[in-house]
mmCIF file of C-alpha atoms and ligand atoms in Angstrom:
data_model
loop_
_atom_site.group_PDB
_atom_site.id
_atom_site.type_symbol
_atom_site.label_atom_id
_atom_site.label_comp_id
_atom_site.label_asym_id
_atom_site.label_seq_id
_atom_site.Cartn_x
_atom_site.Cartn_y
_atom_site.Cartn_z
ATOM 1 C CA MET A 25 -59.667 -16.390 148.447
ATOM 2 C CA ILE A 26 -57.226 -18.110 146.174
ATOM 3 C CA HIS A 27 -53.494 -17.439 146.774
ATOM 4 C CA GLU A 28 -51.485 -17.402 143.574
ATOM 5 C CA THR A 29 -47.739 -18.062 143.574
ATOM 6 C CA ASP A 30 -44.849 -19.416 141.612
ATOM 7 C CA ILE A 31 -43.995 -22.262 143.966
ATOM 8 C CA ALA A 32 -46.046 -24.063 146.589
ATOM 9 C CA ILE A 33 -43.992 -25.798 149.231
ATOM 10 C CA ILE A 34 -45.502 -28.578 151.272
ATOM 11 C CA GLY A 35 -43.620 -28.789 154.589
ATOM 12 C CA ALA A 36 -41.603 -26.051 156.280
ATOM 13 C CA GLY A 37 -38.935 -28.222 157.899
ATOM 14 C CA PRO A 38 -35.207 -27.387 157.337
ATOM 15 C CA VAL A 39 -35.342 -28.554 153.722
ATOM 16 C CA GLY A 40 -38.620 -26.680 152.929
ATOM 17 C CA LEU A 41 -37.108 -23.512 154.464
ATOM 18 C CA PHE A 42 -33.951 -23.742 152.398
ATOM 19 C CA ALA A 43 -36.095 -24.406 149.264
ATOM 20 C CA ILE A 44 -37.749 -21.044 149.895
ATOM 21 C CA PHE A 45 -34.327 -19.389 149.870
ATOM 22 C CA GLU A 46 -33.270 -21.170 146.682
ATOM 23 C CA ALA A 47 -36.572 -20.178 145.004
ATOM 24 C CA GLY A 48 -36.033 -16.578 146.068
ATOM 25 C CA MET A 49 -32.528 -16.554 144.572
ATOM 26 C CA LEU A 50 -34.127 -17.566 141.326
ATOM 27 C CA LYS A 51 -36.759 -14.839 141.681
ATOM 28 C CA MET A 52 -39.656 -17.204 142.389
ATOM 29 C CA ARG A 53 -42.271 -16.368 144.979
ATOM 30 C CA CYS A 54 -43.307 -19.013 147.538
ATOM 31 C CA HIS A 55 -46.191 -20.065 149.662
ATOM 32 C CA ALA A 56 -45.358 -22.757 152.270
ATOM 33 C CA VAL A 57 -47.753 -24.944 154.185
ATOM 34 C CA ASP A 58 -47.022 -26.881 157.295
ATOM 35 C CA ALA A 59 -49.228 -29.023 159.478
ATOM 36 C CA LEU A 60 -47.349 -27.874 162.615
ATOM 37 C CA GLU A 61 -47.879 -24.484 164.218
ATOM 38 C CA GLU A 62 -44.228 -23.542 163.889
ATOM 39 C CA VAL A 63 -41.716 -23.905 161.081
ATOM 40 C CA GLY A 64 -38.733 -26.190 161.514
ATOM 41 C CA GLY A 65 -40.098 -29.736 161.074
ATOM 42 C CA GLN A 66 -38.303 -32.462 163.043
ATOM 43 C CA CYS A 67 -35.525 -30.038 164.174
ATOM 44 C CA ALA A 68 -37.994 -27.699 165.941
ATOM 45 C CA ALA A 69 -40.502 -30.247 167.098
ATOM 46 C CA MET A 70 -38.265 -33.126 168.216
ATOM 47 C CA TYR A 71 -34.828 -32.021 169.158
ATOM 48 C CA PRO A 72 -34.539 -28.235 169.280
ATOM 49 C CA GLU A 73 -31.828 -28.173 171.991
ATOM 50 C CA LYS A 74 -29.643 -30.937 170.537
ATOM 51 C CA PRO A 75 -26.478 -29.987 168.687
ATOM 52 C CA ILE A 76 -26.186 -31.173 165.101
ATOM 53 C CA TYR A 77 -22.587 -31.849 164.047
ATOM 54 C CA ASP A 78 -22.862 -32.460 160.303
ATOM 55 C CA ILE A 79 -24.073 -29.164 158.905
ATOM 56 C CA PRO A 80 -21.242 -27.862 156.706
ATOM 57 C CA GLY A 81 -19.607 -24.802 158.111
ATOM 58 C CA HIS A 82 -20.980 -25.358 161.608
ATOM 59 C CA PRO A 83 -18.819 -27.608 163.788
ATOM 60 C CA ALA A 84 -21.939 -27.812 166.068
ATOM 61 C CA ILE A 85 -25.246 -25.990 165.901
ATOM 62 C CA ASP A 86 -28.333 -26.558 168.043
ATOM 63 C CA ALA A 87 -31.285 -27.572 165.939
ATOM 64 C CA TYR A 88 -33.416 -24.553 166.895
ATOM 65 C CA GLU A 89 -30.561 -22.247 165.980
ATOM 66 C CA LEU A 90 -30.256 -23.873 162.556
ATOM 67 C CA ILE A 91 -33.955 -23.269 162.005
ATOM 68 C CA GLU A 92 -33.692 -19.664 163.148
ATOM 69 C CA ASN A 93 -30.859 -19.225 160.639
ATOM 70 C CA LEU A 94 -32.758 -20.878 157.771
ATOM 71 C CA ASN A 95 -35.742 -18.683 158.576
ATOM 72 C CA ALA A 96 -33.644 -15.551 158.500
ATOM 73 C CA GLN A 97 -32.060 -16.716 155.250
ATOM 74 C CA ALA A 98 -35.514 -17.165 153.633
ATOM 75 C CA GLU A 99 -37.196 -14.073 155.196
ATOM 76 C CA PRO A 100 -35.953 -11.416 152.721
ATOM 77 C CA PHE A 101 -37.859 -13.197 150.012
ATOM 78 C CA SER A 102 -41.137 -12.650 151.913
ATOM 79 C CA PRO A 103 -42.510 -16.222 151.859
ATOM 80 C CA VAL A 104 -46.066 -16.640 152.863
ATOM 81 C CA TYR A 105 -46.589 -19.305 155.513
ATOM 82 C CA HIS A 106 -49.874 -21.207 156.149
ATOM 83 C CA LEU A 107 -49.096 -22.981 159.385
ATOM 84 C CA GLY A 108 -51.241 -25.379 161.472
ATOM 85 C CA GLN A 109 -52.851 -26.830 158.357
ATOM 86 C CA ARG A 110 -52.150 -29.954 156.337
ATOM 87 C CA VAL A 111 -52.297 -30.025 152.550
ATOM 88 C CA GLU A 112 -55.135 -32.428 151.891
ATOM 89 C CA LYS A 113 -55.526 -32.159 148.156
ATOM 90 C CA LEU A 114 -53.159 -31.551 145.207
ATOM 91 C CA GLU A 115 -54.727 -31.339 141.776
ATOM 92 C CA ILE A 116 -53.710 -30.167 138.375
ATOM 93 C CA ILE A 117 -56.303 -27.815 137.021
ATOM 94 C CA GLU A 118 -55.273 -28.061 133.390
ATOM 95 C CA GLY A 119 -54.015 -31.520 132.672
ATOM 96 C CA ASP A 120 -54.336 -34.678 134.632
ATOM 97 C CA MET A 121 -52.540 -35.842 137.770
ATOM 98 C CA LYS A 122 -52.882 -39.385 136.426
ATOM 99 C CA GLY A 123 -50.629 -38.417 133.520
ATOM 100 C CA GLY A 124 -47.890 -39.751 135.794
ATOM 101 C CA GLN A 125 -46.477 -43.190 135.282
ATOM 102 C CA LYS A 126 -47.982 -46.188 136.938
ATOM 103 C CA ALA A 127 -46.463 -47.074 140.256
ATOM 104 C CA ASP A 128 -43.321 -49.166 139.655
ATOM 105 C CA PRO A 129 -41.575 -50.976 142.545
ATOM 106 C CA ALA A 130 -38.195 -50.153 140.993
ATOM 107 C CA LEU A 131 -36.892 -46.585 141.214
ATOM 108 C CA SER A 132 -37.694 -45.533 137.688
ATOM 109 C CA PRO A 133 -38.614 -41.860 137.263
ATOM 110 C CA ALA A 134 -39.733 -40.756 133.872
ATOM 111 C CA SER A 135 -36.990 -39.918 131.408
ATOM 112 C CA SER A 136 -36.519 -36.131 130.792
ATOM 113 C CA ALA A 137 -37.888 -36.542 127.263
ATOM 114 C CA GLU A 138 -41.039 -38.125 128.607
ATOM 115 C CA GLN A 139 -41.379 -35.539 131.278
ATOM 116 C CA GLU A 140 -40.886 -32.668 128.769
ATOM 117 C CA ALA A 141 -43.611 -34.281 126.524
ATOM 118 C CA ARG A 142 -46.029 -34.346 129.445
ATOM 119 C CA ARG A 143 -45.294 -30.778 130.607
ATOM 120 C CA GLY A 144 -47.642 -27.999 129.723
ATOM 121 C CA SER A 145 -48.844 -24.756 131.170
ATOM 122 C CA LYS A 146 -50.434 -26.322 134.213
ATOM 123 C CA ILE A 147 -51.666 -24.922 137.445
ATOM 124 C CA TYR A 148 -51.320 -26.927 140.555
ATOM 125 C CA LYS A 149 -54.089 -26.451 143.094
ATOM 126 C CA LEU A 150 -53.524 -27.201 146.791
ATOM 127 C CA VAL A 151 -56.299 -27.270 149.356
ATOM 128 C CA THR A 152 -55.414 -27.420 153.040
ATOM 129 C CA SER A 153 -57.381 -28.756 156.079
ATOM 130 C CA LYS A 154 -58.356 -25.145 156.889
ATOM 131 C CA GLY A 155 -59.707 -24.575 153.418
ATOM 132 C CA THR A 156 -56.806 -22.440 152.189
ATOM 133 C CA VAL A 157 -56.453 -22.672 148.405
ATOM 134 C CA ILE A 158 -53.219 -22.031 146.657
ATOM 135 C CA HIS A 159 -52.528 -22.027 142.885
ATOM 136 C CA ALA A 160 -48.881 -22.573 141.921
ATOM 137 C CA LYS A 161 -46.897 -23.050 138.802
ATOM 138 C CA ALA A 162 -44.873 -25.899 140.401
ATOM 139 C CA VAL A 163 -44.994 -27.744 143.708
ATOM 140 C CA VAL A 164 -42.207 -28.918 145.947
ATOM 141 C CA ILE A 165 -43.018 -31.606 148.564
ATOM 142 C CA ALA A 166 -40.689 -31.284 151.510
ATOM 143 C CA ALA A 167 -42.949 -33.200 153.849
ATOM 144 C CA GLY A 168 -40.308 -35.212 155.747
ATOM 145 C CA CYS A 169 -41.842 -38.402 156.863
ATOM 146 C CA GLY A 170 -45.312 -37.144 156.090
ATOM 147 C CA ALA A 171 -47.591 -36.048 158.879
ATOM 148 C CA PHE A 172 -45.823 -37.251 162.024
ATOM 149 C CA GLY A 173 -46.830 -37.709 165.577
ATOM 150 C CA PRO A 174 -45.585 -39.673 168.582
ATOM 151 C CA ASN A 175 -46.466 -43.312 169.182
ATOM 152 C CA ARG A 176 -48.489 -43.174 172.381
ATOM 153 C CA PRO A 177 -48.223 -45.874 174.999
ATOM 154 C CA PRO A 178 -51.365 -48.003 175.300
ATOM 155 C CA ILE A 179 -52.496 -46.722 178.766
ATOM 156 C CA ASP A 180 -55.722 -45.208 179.835
ATOM 157 C CA GLY A 181 -56.307 -41.546 180.615
ATOM 158 C CA LEU A 182 -53.305 -40.121 178.678
ATOM 159 C CA GLU A 183 -55.267 -37.225 177.244
ATOM 160 C CA ALA A 184 -55.919 -35.598 180.598
ATOM 161 C CA TYR A 185 -52.192 -35.344 181.277
ATOM 162 C CA GLU A 186 -51.037 -34.560 177.721
ATOM 163 C CA SER A 187 -52.786 -31.120 177.811
ATOM 164 C CA THR A 188 -51.162 -30.203 181.114
ATOM 165 C CA GLY A 189 -47.635 -31.308 180.166
ATOM 166 C CA GLY A 190 -47.744 -34.186 182.668
ATOM 167 C CA VAL A 191 -47.242 -36.568 179.752
ATOM 168 C CA GLN A 192 -44.991 -35.426 176.928
ATOM 169 C CA TYR A 193 -43.410 -37.024 173.842
ATOM 170 C CA MET A 194 -40.635 -34.535 173.171
ATOM 171 C CA VAL A 195 -38.588 -32.000 175.103
ATOM 172 C CA THR A 196 -38.561 -28.443 173.855
ATOM 173 C CA LYS A 197 -37.184 -26.702 176.930
ATOM 174 C CA LYS A 198 -34.854 -28.677 179.131
ATOM 175 C CA ASP A 199 -35.198 -26.087 181.922
ATOM 176 C CA ALA A 200 -38.930 -26.885 182.326
ATOM 177 C CA PHE A 201 -37.793 -30.106 183.973
ATOM 178 C CA ARG A 202 -35.496 -28.563 186.518
ATOM 179 C CA GLY A 203 -36.198 -29.938 190.029
ATOM 180 C CA LYS A 204 -38.924 -32.344 188.743
ATOM 181 C CA ARG A 205 -39.396 -36.049 189.147
ATOM 182 C CA ILE A 206 -39.289 -37.597 185.695
ATOM 183 C CA VAL A 207 -40.085 -40.990 184.321
ATOM 184 C CA ILE A 208 -38.487 -41.588 180.876
ATOM 185 C CA ALA A 209 -39.856 -44.584 178.973
ATOM 186 C CA GLY A 210 -38.349 -46.211 175.899
ATOM 187 C CA GLY A 211 -35.160 -47.915 174.757
ATOM 188 C CA GLY A 212 -33.988 -45.968 171.688
ATOM 189 C CA ASP A 213 -31.747 -42.941 171.095
ATOM 190 C CA SER A 214 -34.239 -40.338 172.261
ATOM 191 C CA ALA A 215 -34.845 -42.117 175.616
ATOM 192 C CA VAL A 216 -31.140 -42.486 176.278
ATOM 193 C CA ASP A 217 -30.095 -39.043 175.024
ATOM 194 C CA TRP A 218 -32.803 -37.266 177.092
ATOM 195 C CA THR A 219 -31.848 -39.318 180.109
ATOM 196 C CA LEU A 220 -28.257 -38.056 179.760
ATOM 197 C CA SER A 221 -29.429 -34.539 179.162
ATOM 198 C CA LEU A 222 -32.031 -34.287 181.974
ATOM 199 C CA ALA A 223 -30.084 -36.228 184.639
ATOM 200 C CA ASP A 224 -28.365 -33.078 185.898
ATOM 201 C CA VAL A 225 -31.589 -30.964 186.153
ATOM 202 C CA ALA A 226 -34.147 -33.532 187.456
ATOM 203 C CA GLU A 227 -34.710 -34.083 191.154
ATOM 204 C CA LYS A 228 -35.285 -37.802 190.396
ATOM 205 C CA LEU A 229 -35.083 -39.605 187.075
ATOM 206 C CA TYR A 230 -36.371 -43.100 186.401
ATOM 207 C CA VAL A 231 -35.682 -44.972 183.080
ATOM 208 C CA VAL A 232 -38.351 -47.568 182.280
ATOM 209 C CA HIS A 233 -37.557 -50.185 179.647
ATOM 210 C CA ARG A 234 -39.004 -53.595 178.982
ATOM 211 C CA ARG A 235 -35.593 -55.264 178.524
ATOM 212 C CA PRO A 236 -31.963 -54.675 179.559
ATOM 213 C CA LYS A 237 -30.725 -54.054 175.998
ATOM 214 C CA PHE A 238 -31.143 -50.472 174.572
ATOM 215 C CA ARG A 239 -31.264 -49.693 170.845
ATOM 216 C CA ALA A 240 -29.127 -46.632 171.164
ATOM 217 C CA ALA A 241 -25.540 -45.482 170.427
ATOM 218 C CA PRO A 242 -23.345 -47.775 172.590
ATOM 219 C CA GLU A 243 -21.360 -44.839 173.941
ATOM 220 C CA SER A 244 -24.502 -43.104 175.155
ATOM 221 C CA VAL A 245 -25.778 -46.340 176.663
ATOM 222 C CA SER A 246 -22.432 -46.718 178.641
ATOM 223 C CA ARG A 247 -22.768 -43.123 179.940
ATOM 224 C CA MET A 248 -26.336 -43.829 181.044
ATOM 225 C CA GLU A 249 -25.217 -47.002 182.811
ATOM 226 C CA ALA A 250 -22.458 -45.004 184.588
ATOM 227 C CA LEU A 251 -25.078 -42.548 185.804
ATOM 228 C CA ALA A 252 -27.177 -45.402 187.185
ATOM 229 C CA GLU A 253 -24.171 -46.941 188.957
ATOM 230 C CA ALA A 254 -23.390 -43.556 190.482
ATOM 231 C CA GLY A 255 -27.017 -43.412 191.846
ATOM 232 C CA LYS A 256 -27.874 -40.381 189.719
ATOM 233 C CA ILE A 257 -30.713 -42.129 187.926
ATOM 234 C CA GLU A 258 -32.727 -45.266 188.592
ATOM 235 C CA MET A 259 -33.218 -47.997 185.987
ATOM 236 C CA VAL A 260 -36.563 -49.673 186.138
ATOM 237 C CA ILE A 261 -36.107 -52.837 184.046
ATOM 238 C CA PRO A 262 -37.827 -55.047 182.904
ATOM 239 C CA TYR A 263 -40.951 -52.982 183.270
ATOM 240 C CA GLN A 264 -43.588 -51.524 180.999
ATOM 241 C CA LEU A 265 -45.899 -48.543 181.548
ATOM 242 C CA SER A 266 -49.245 -49.735 182.921
ATOM 243 C CA GLY A 267 -51.050 -46.660 184.183
ATOM 244 C CA LEU A 268 -50.994 -43.073 185.476
ATOM 245 C CA GLU A 269 -51.896 -41.578 188.870
ATOM 246 C CA GLY A 270 -52.980 -38.037 189.516
ATOM 247 C CA GLU A 271 -55.892 -35.628 189.700
ATOM 248 C CA SER A 272 -57.267 -32.823 187.489
ATOM 249 C CA GLY A 273 -54.463 -33.318 185.008
ATOM 250 C CA LYS A 274 -51.679 -33.043 187.597
ATOM 251 C CA LEU A 275 -49.564 -36.183 187.398
ATOM 252 C CA THR A 276 -48.342 -37.674 190.673
ATOM 253 C CA GLY A 277 -47.217 -41.122 189.691
ATOM 254 C CA VAL A 278 -46.494 -43.567 186.850
ATOM 255 C CA LYS A 279 -47.516 -47.141 187.280
ATOM 256 C CA VAL A 280 -45.208 -49.814 185.809
ATOM 257 C CA ALA A 281 -45.509 -53.641 185.564
ATOM 258 C CA THR A 282 -43.470 -56.627 184.611
ATOM 259 C CA LEU A 283 -44.775 -59.219 182.109
ATOM 260 C CA GLU A 284 -45.479 -61.456 185.165
ATOM 261 C CA GLY A 285 -47.850 -58.719 186.557
ATOM 262 C CA GLU A 286 -45.688 -57.425 189.324
ATOM 263 C CA GLU A 287 -46.683 -53.751 189.613
ATOM 264 C CA LYS A 288 -45.257 -50.623 191.308
ATOM 265 C CA THR A 289 -45.758 -46.914 191.229
ATOM 266 C CA LEU A 290 -42.985 -44.399 190.535
ATOM 267 C CA PRO A 291 -43.677 -40.939 192.062
ATOM 268 C CA ALA A 292 -43.449 -38.458 189.213
ATOM 269 C CA ASP A 293 -44.384 -35.041 187.914
ATOM 270 C CA HIS A 294 -43.715 -35.912 184.223
ATOM 271 C CA LEU A 295 -43.717 -38.923 181.998
ATOM 272 C CA LEU A 296 -41.572 -38.609 178.893
ATOM 273 C CA ALA A 297 -42.529 -41.423 176.542
ATOM 274 C CA PHE A 298 -40.186 -42.017 173.632
ATOM 275 C CA PHE A 299 -41.608 -44.865 171.547
ATOM 276 C CA GLY A 300 -40.741 -43.408 168.186
ATOM 277 C CA LEU A 301 -42.829 -41.591 165.628
ATOM 278 C CA ALA A 302 -45.971 -42.743 163.889
ATOM 279 C CA MET A 303 -45.241 -41.637 160.389
ATOM 280 C CA GLU A 304 -47.926 -41.682 157.730
ATOM 281 C CA LEU A 305 -47.863 -40.156 154.330
ATOM 282 C CA GLY A 306 -51.499 -39.222 154.814
ATOM 283 C CA PRO A 307 -53.128 -37.587 151.789
ATOM 284 C CA ILE A 308 -49.777 -37.512 149.878
ATOM 285 C CA ALA A 309 -50.320 -41.202 149.130
ATOM 286 C CA ASP A 310 -53.367 -40.353 147.003
ATOM 287 C CA TRP A 311 -51.779 -37.771 144.684
ATOM 288 C CA GLY A 312 -50.734 -40.190 141.898
ATOM 289 C CA LEU A 313 -46.975 -40.122 142.731
ATOM 290 C CA ASN A 314 -44.772 -43.136 142.424
ATOM 291 C CA LEU A 315 -44.064 -44.379 145.963
ATOM 292 C CA HIS A 316 -41.386 -46.696 147.335
ATOM 293 C CA MET A 317 -41.879 -47.826 150.851
ATOM 294 C CA ASN A 318 -43.796 -44.624 151.882
ATOM 295 C CA HIS A 319 -41.244 -42.337 150.113
ATOM 296 C CA ILE A 320 -41.662 -40.484 146.893
ATOM 297 C CA GLU A 321 -39.480 -41.619 144.010
ATOM 298 C CA VAL A 322 -37.645 -38.813 142.263
ATOM 299 C CA ASP A 323 -35.146 -38.360 139.435
ATOM 300 C CA PRO A 324 -31.915 -37.630 141.452
ATOM 301 C CA ALA A 325 -30.807 -35.025 138.894
ATOM 302 C CA THR A 326 -33.786 -32.778 139.364
ATOM 303 C CA CYS A 327 -35.882 -34.237 142.228
ATOM 304 C CA GLU A 328 -38.887 -34.217 139.926
ATOM 305 C CA THR A 329 -41.436 -36.942 140.629
ATOM 306 C CA ASN A 330 -43.184 -38.959 138.003
ATOM 307 C CA VAL A 331 -45.733 -36.106 137.758
ATOM 308 C CA PRO A 332 -44.083 -33.234 135.871
ATOM 309 C CA GLY A 333 -43.986 -29.999 137.852
ATOM 310 C CA ILE A 334 -44.158 -31.835 141.210
ATOM 311 C CA PHE A 335 -40.838 -32.178 143.027
ATOM 312 C CA ALA A 336 -39.939 -33.949 146.274
ATOM 313 C CA VAL A 337 -36.959 -33.082 148.480
ATOM 314 C CA GLY A 338 -35.565 -33.959 151.864
ATOM 315 C CA ASP A 339 -36.503 -37.006 153.917
ATOM 316 C CA ILE A 340 -39.606 -37.800 151.870
ATOM 317 C CA ALA A 341 -37.675 -38.132 148.565
ATOM 318 C CA THR A 342 -36.019 -41.347 147.580
ATOM 319 C CA TYR A 343 -33.596 -42.469 144.930
ATOM 320 C CA ARG A 344 -30.692 -44.919 144.735
ATOM 321 C CA ASN A 345 -28.301 -44.487 147.673
ATOM 322 C CA LYS A 346 -30.394 -41.698 149.213
ATOM 323 C CA LEU A 347 -29.024 -40.375 152.568
ATOM 324 C CA LYS A 348 -31.607 -38.931 154.927
ATOM 325 C CA LEU A 349 -29.442 -36.035 156.080
ATOM 326 C CA ILE A 350 -30.264 -32.331 156.248
ATOM 327 C CA LEU A 351 -27.268 -31.530 154.107
ATOM 328 C CA CYS A 352 -28.497 -33.750 151.316
ATOM 329 C CA GLY A 353 -31.960 -32.183 151.555
ATOM 330 C CA PHE A 354 -30.369 -28.750 151.096
ATOM 331 C CA SER A 355 -28.691 -29.929 147.865
ATOM 332 C CA GLU A 356 -31.971 -31.502 146.658
ATOM 333 C CA ALA A 357 -33.782 -28.210 147.297
ATOM 334 C CA ALA A 358 -31.303 -26.355 145.119
ATOM 335 C CA MET A 359 -31.608 -28.882 142.315
ATOM 336 C CA ALA A 360 -35.388 -28.973 142.451
ATOM 337 C CA MET A 361 -35.688 -25.156 142.396
ATOM 338 C CA HIS A 362 -33.363 -24.871 139.425
ATOM 339 C CA ALA A 363 -35.440 -27.432 137.606
ATOM 340 C CA ALA A 364 -38.718 -25.760 138.657
ATOM 341 C CA ARG A 365 -37.400 -22.427 137.346
ATOM 342 C CA ASN A 366 -37.675 -23.783 133.780
ATOM 343 C CA ILE A 367 -41.397 -24.339 134.380
ATOM 344 C CA VAL A 368 -42.074 -21.018 136.112
ATOM 345 C CA PHE A 369 -40.043 -18.981 133.515
ATOM 346 C CA PRO A 370 -40.145 -21.198 130.356
ATOM 347 C CA ASP A 371 -39.290 -18.316 128.014
ATOM 348 C CA THR A 372 -36.315 -16.943 129.923
ATOM 349 C CA ALA A 373 -32.865 -18.415 129.461
ATOM 350 C CA TYR A 374 -31.048 -19.232 132.673
ATOM 351 C CA HIS A 375 -27.500 -18.130 133.226
ATOM 352 C CA PHE A 376 -25.797 -19.792 136.177
ATOM 353 C CA GLU A 377 -24.260 -17.362 138.646
ATOM 354 C CA TYR A 378 -22.702 -17.750 142.085
ATOM 355 C CA SER A 379 -24.414 -15.993 145.003
ATOM 356 C CA THR A 380 -21.181 -14.107 145.479
ATOM 357 C CA SER A 381 -21.619 -12.631 141.986
ATOM 358 C CA LYS A 382 -25.279 -11.828 141.947
ATOM 359 C CA GLY A 383 -25.928 -11.260 145.640
ATOM 360 C CA THR A 384 -29.354 -12.076 146.971
ATOM 361 C CA GLY A 385 -31.106 -9.308 145.076
ATOM 362 C CA PHE A 386 -32.956 -7.778 147.961
HETATM 363 P P1 LIG B 413 -39.072 -32.593 158.271
HETATM 364 O O1 LIG B 413 -38.099 -31.996 159.162
HETATM 365 O O2 LIG B 413 -39.654 -33.879 158.696
HETATM 366 O O3 LIG B 413 -40.201 -31.538 157.975
HETATM 367 C C1 LIG B 413 -41.342 -31.891 157.248
HETATM 368 C C2 LIG B 413 -42.497 -31.028 157.559
HETATM 369 O O4 LIG B 413 -43.555 -31.298 156.674
HETATM 370 C C3 LIG B 413 -43.071 -31.237 158.973
HETATM 371 O O5 LIG B 413 -43.046 -30.039 159.670
HETATM 372 C C4 LIG B 413 -44.512 -31.737 158.736
HETATM 373 O O6 LIG B 413 -45.438 -31.153 159.620
HETATM 374 C C5 LIG B 413 -44.782 -31.185 157.310
HETATM 375 N N1 LIG B 413 -45.796 -31.942 156.597
HETATM 376 C C6 LIG B 413 -45.852 -33.265 156.336
HETATM 377 N N2 LIG B 413 -46.913 -33.617 155.622
HETATM 378 C C7 LIG B 413 -47.608 -32.411 155.407
HETATM 379 C C8 LIG B 413 -48.817 -32.059 154.727
HETATM 380 N N3 LIG B 413 -49.583 -32.989 154.113
HETATM 381 N N4 LIG B 413 -49.195 -30.786 154.769
HETATM 382 C C9 LIG B 413 -48.474 -29.830 155.444
HETATM 383 N N5 LIG B 413 -47.307 -30.130 156.044
HETATM 384 C C10 LIG B 413 -46.901 -31.407 156.059
HETATM 385 N N6 LIG B 413 -30.120 -35.092 160.393
HETATM 386 C C11 LIG B 413 -28.913 -34.683 160.115
HETATM 387 O O7 LIG B 413 -28.556 -34.334 158.996
HETATM 388 N N7 LIG B 413 -28.016 -34.558 161.189
HETATM 389 C C12 LIG B 413 -28.327 -34.913 162.483
HETATM 390 O O8 LIG B 413 -27.493 -34.845 163.359
HETATM 391 C C13 LIG B 413 -29.642 -35.350 162.773
HETATM 392 N N8 LIG B 413 -30.115 -35.707 163.988
HETATM 393 C C14 LIG B 413 -31.392 -36.065 164.209
HETATM 394 C C15 LIG B 413 -31.777 -36.355 165.596
HETATM 395 C C16 LIG B 413 -33.074 -36.758 165.776
HETATM 396 C C17 LIG B 413 -33.520 -37.023 167.201
HETATM 397 C C18 LIG B 413 -34.026 -36.864 164.653
HETATM 398 C C19 LIG B 413 -35.425 -37.214 164.908
HETATM 399 C C20 LIG B 413 -33.608 -36.557 163.418
HETATM 400 C C21 LIG B 413 -32.305 -36.169 163.133
HETATM 401 N N9 LIG B 413 -31.847 -35.850 161.818
HETATM 402 C C22 LIG B 413 -30.587 -35.407 161.621
HETATM 403 C C23 LIG B 413 -32.779 -36.000 160.666
HETATM 404 C C24 LIG B 413 -33.238 -34.620 160.266
HETATM 405 O O9 LIG B 413 -33.965 -33.976 161.294
HETATM 406 C C25 LIG B 413 -34.161 -34.810 158.995
HETATM 407 O O10 LIG B 413 -33.346 -35.337 157.995
HETATM 408 C C26 LIG B 413 -34.693 -33.500 158.574
HETATM 409 O O11 LIG B 413 -35.563 -32.909 159.552
HETATM 410 C C27 LIG B 413 -35.505 -33.651 157.303
HETATM 411 O O12 LIG B 413 -35.987 -32.360 156.882
HETATM 412 P P2 LIG B 413 -37.282 -32.248 155.989
HETATM 413 O O13 LIG B 413 -37.489 -30.723 155.867
HETATM 414 O O14 LIG B 413 -37.101 -33.075 154.856
HETATM 415 O O15 LIG B 413 -38.507 -32.851 156.856
#
């Protein structure tokens, strides 16, 4: 079965969700695809219980709550979600994806005249890893950092403990760690922030890092050091992870070692490893789009890529002075959808109206 729609959105993170709302306000139907099983992108998968302080109009809002609100805002427009599947192929059925400009290291999207000349009545065909086929009149790529997954520590037997929750790379429910013995490994913001957050619920919390200096917000590092001095957590420095102990997927200990080979075992129910994200553009890199350091170059006025009819918004889009912030992604989604409207309804003049004047139309 082929799904036909006005706009296909690749990625249902915060920016993809807001793009659905903007499309709906312009009377365009959307299908959205995400590789993850849930909508919400990084907010839902990586820091659902952390407050975000720079969303306009919300002095503080937990990431999961922001996603719930965005979902509710998009819902009246009846988007169709295809979750747990990655978009593998993007082709233009009439026309040629290679019609885009050749990759240029400088940020130089096509001029609007060039883009108009290359625009036609094209159909964009997406095929996902589950074989779902979507035909759309325009495409918006809101794929964040591409397909993302955690960097795994190079120790044997991880898989057996990943499926049971013994080894985890993100925290979705802080309460699941209440009364548990936890080893947190890593030296960045996630390791430090989760140490601060879990210190009051864990029975015992170790922080393993290979060197005394942490690459995290200095204020947070000071708070973590104060917890260590008060005996509430134990710093295990300079050590690295060297192995796991347990049976049938039940973790009982985490082995750590110094560079000199001095080894010890920390009794633990959970290992939380925060070594950053492995980000890869994946198939997006093969779609004929101009790329700059693994991001998609866009015209900042419309967020259109070098391939007419294909837009990129949010973390994956780049232009001069780009800020990777959710609020900027929201603005990009609005601009992209207004530009895409001219493709979806080429014969209908557009009259700008505030939402307060026209309502949401549902
Ligand atoms: P993402 O949230 O990355 O979502 C992209 C989605 O696309 C993902 O769900 C992914 O699965 C999907 N995808 C990728 N490739 C494909 C494909 N081929 N097929 C199908 N699906 C695909 N920003 C702020 O503004 N304020 C903050 O305070 C803040 N704090 C942060 C704290 C942490 C710990 C982290 C990690 C980030 C923080 N950010 C913050 C950044 C913010 O989360 C990102 O800017 C935001 O998530 C970008 O949204 P997005 O929709 O562009 O991409």
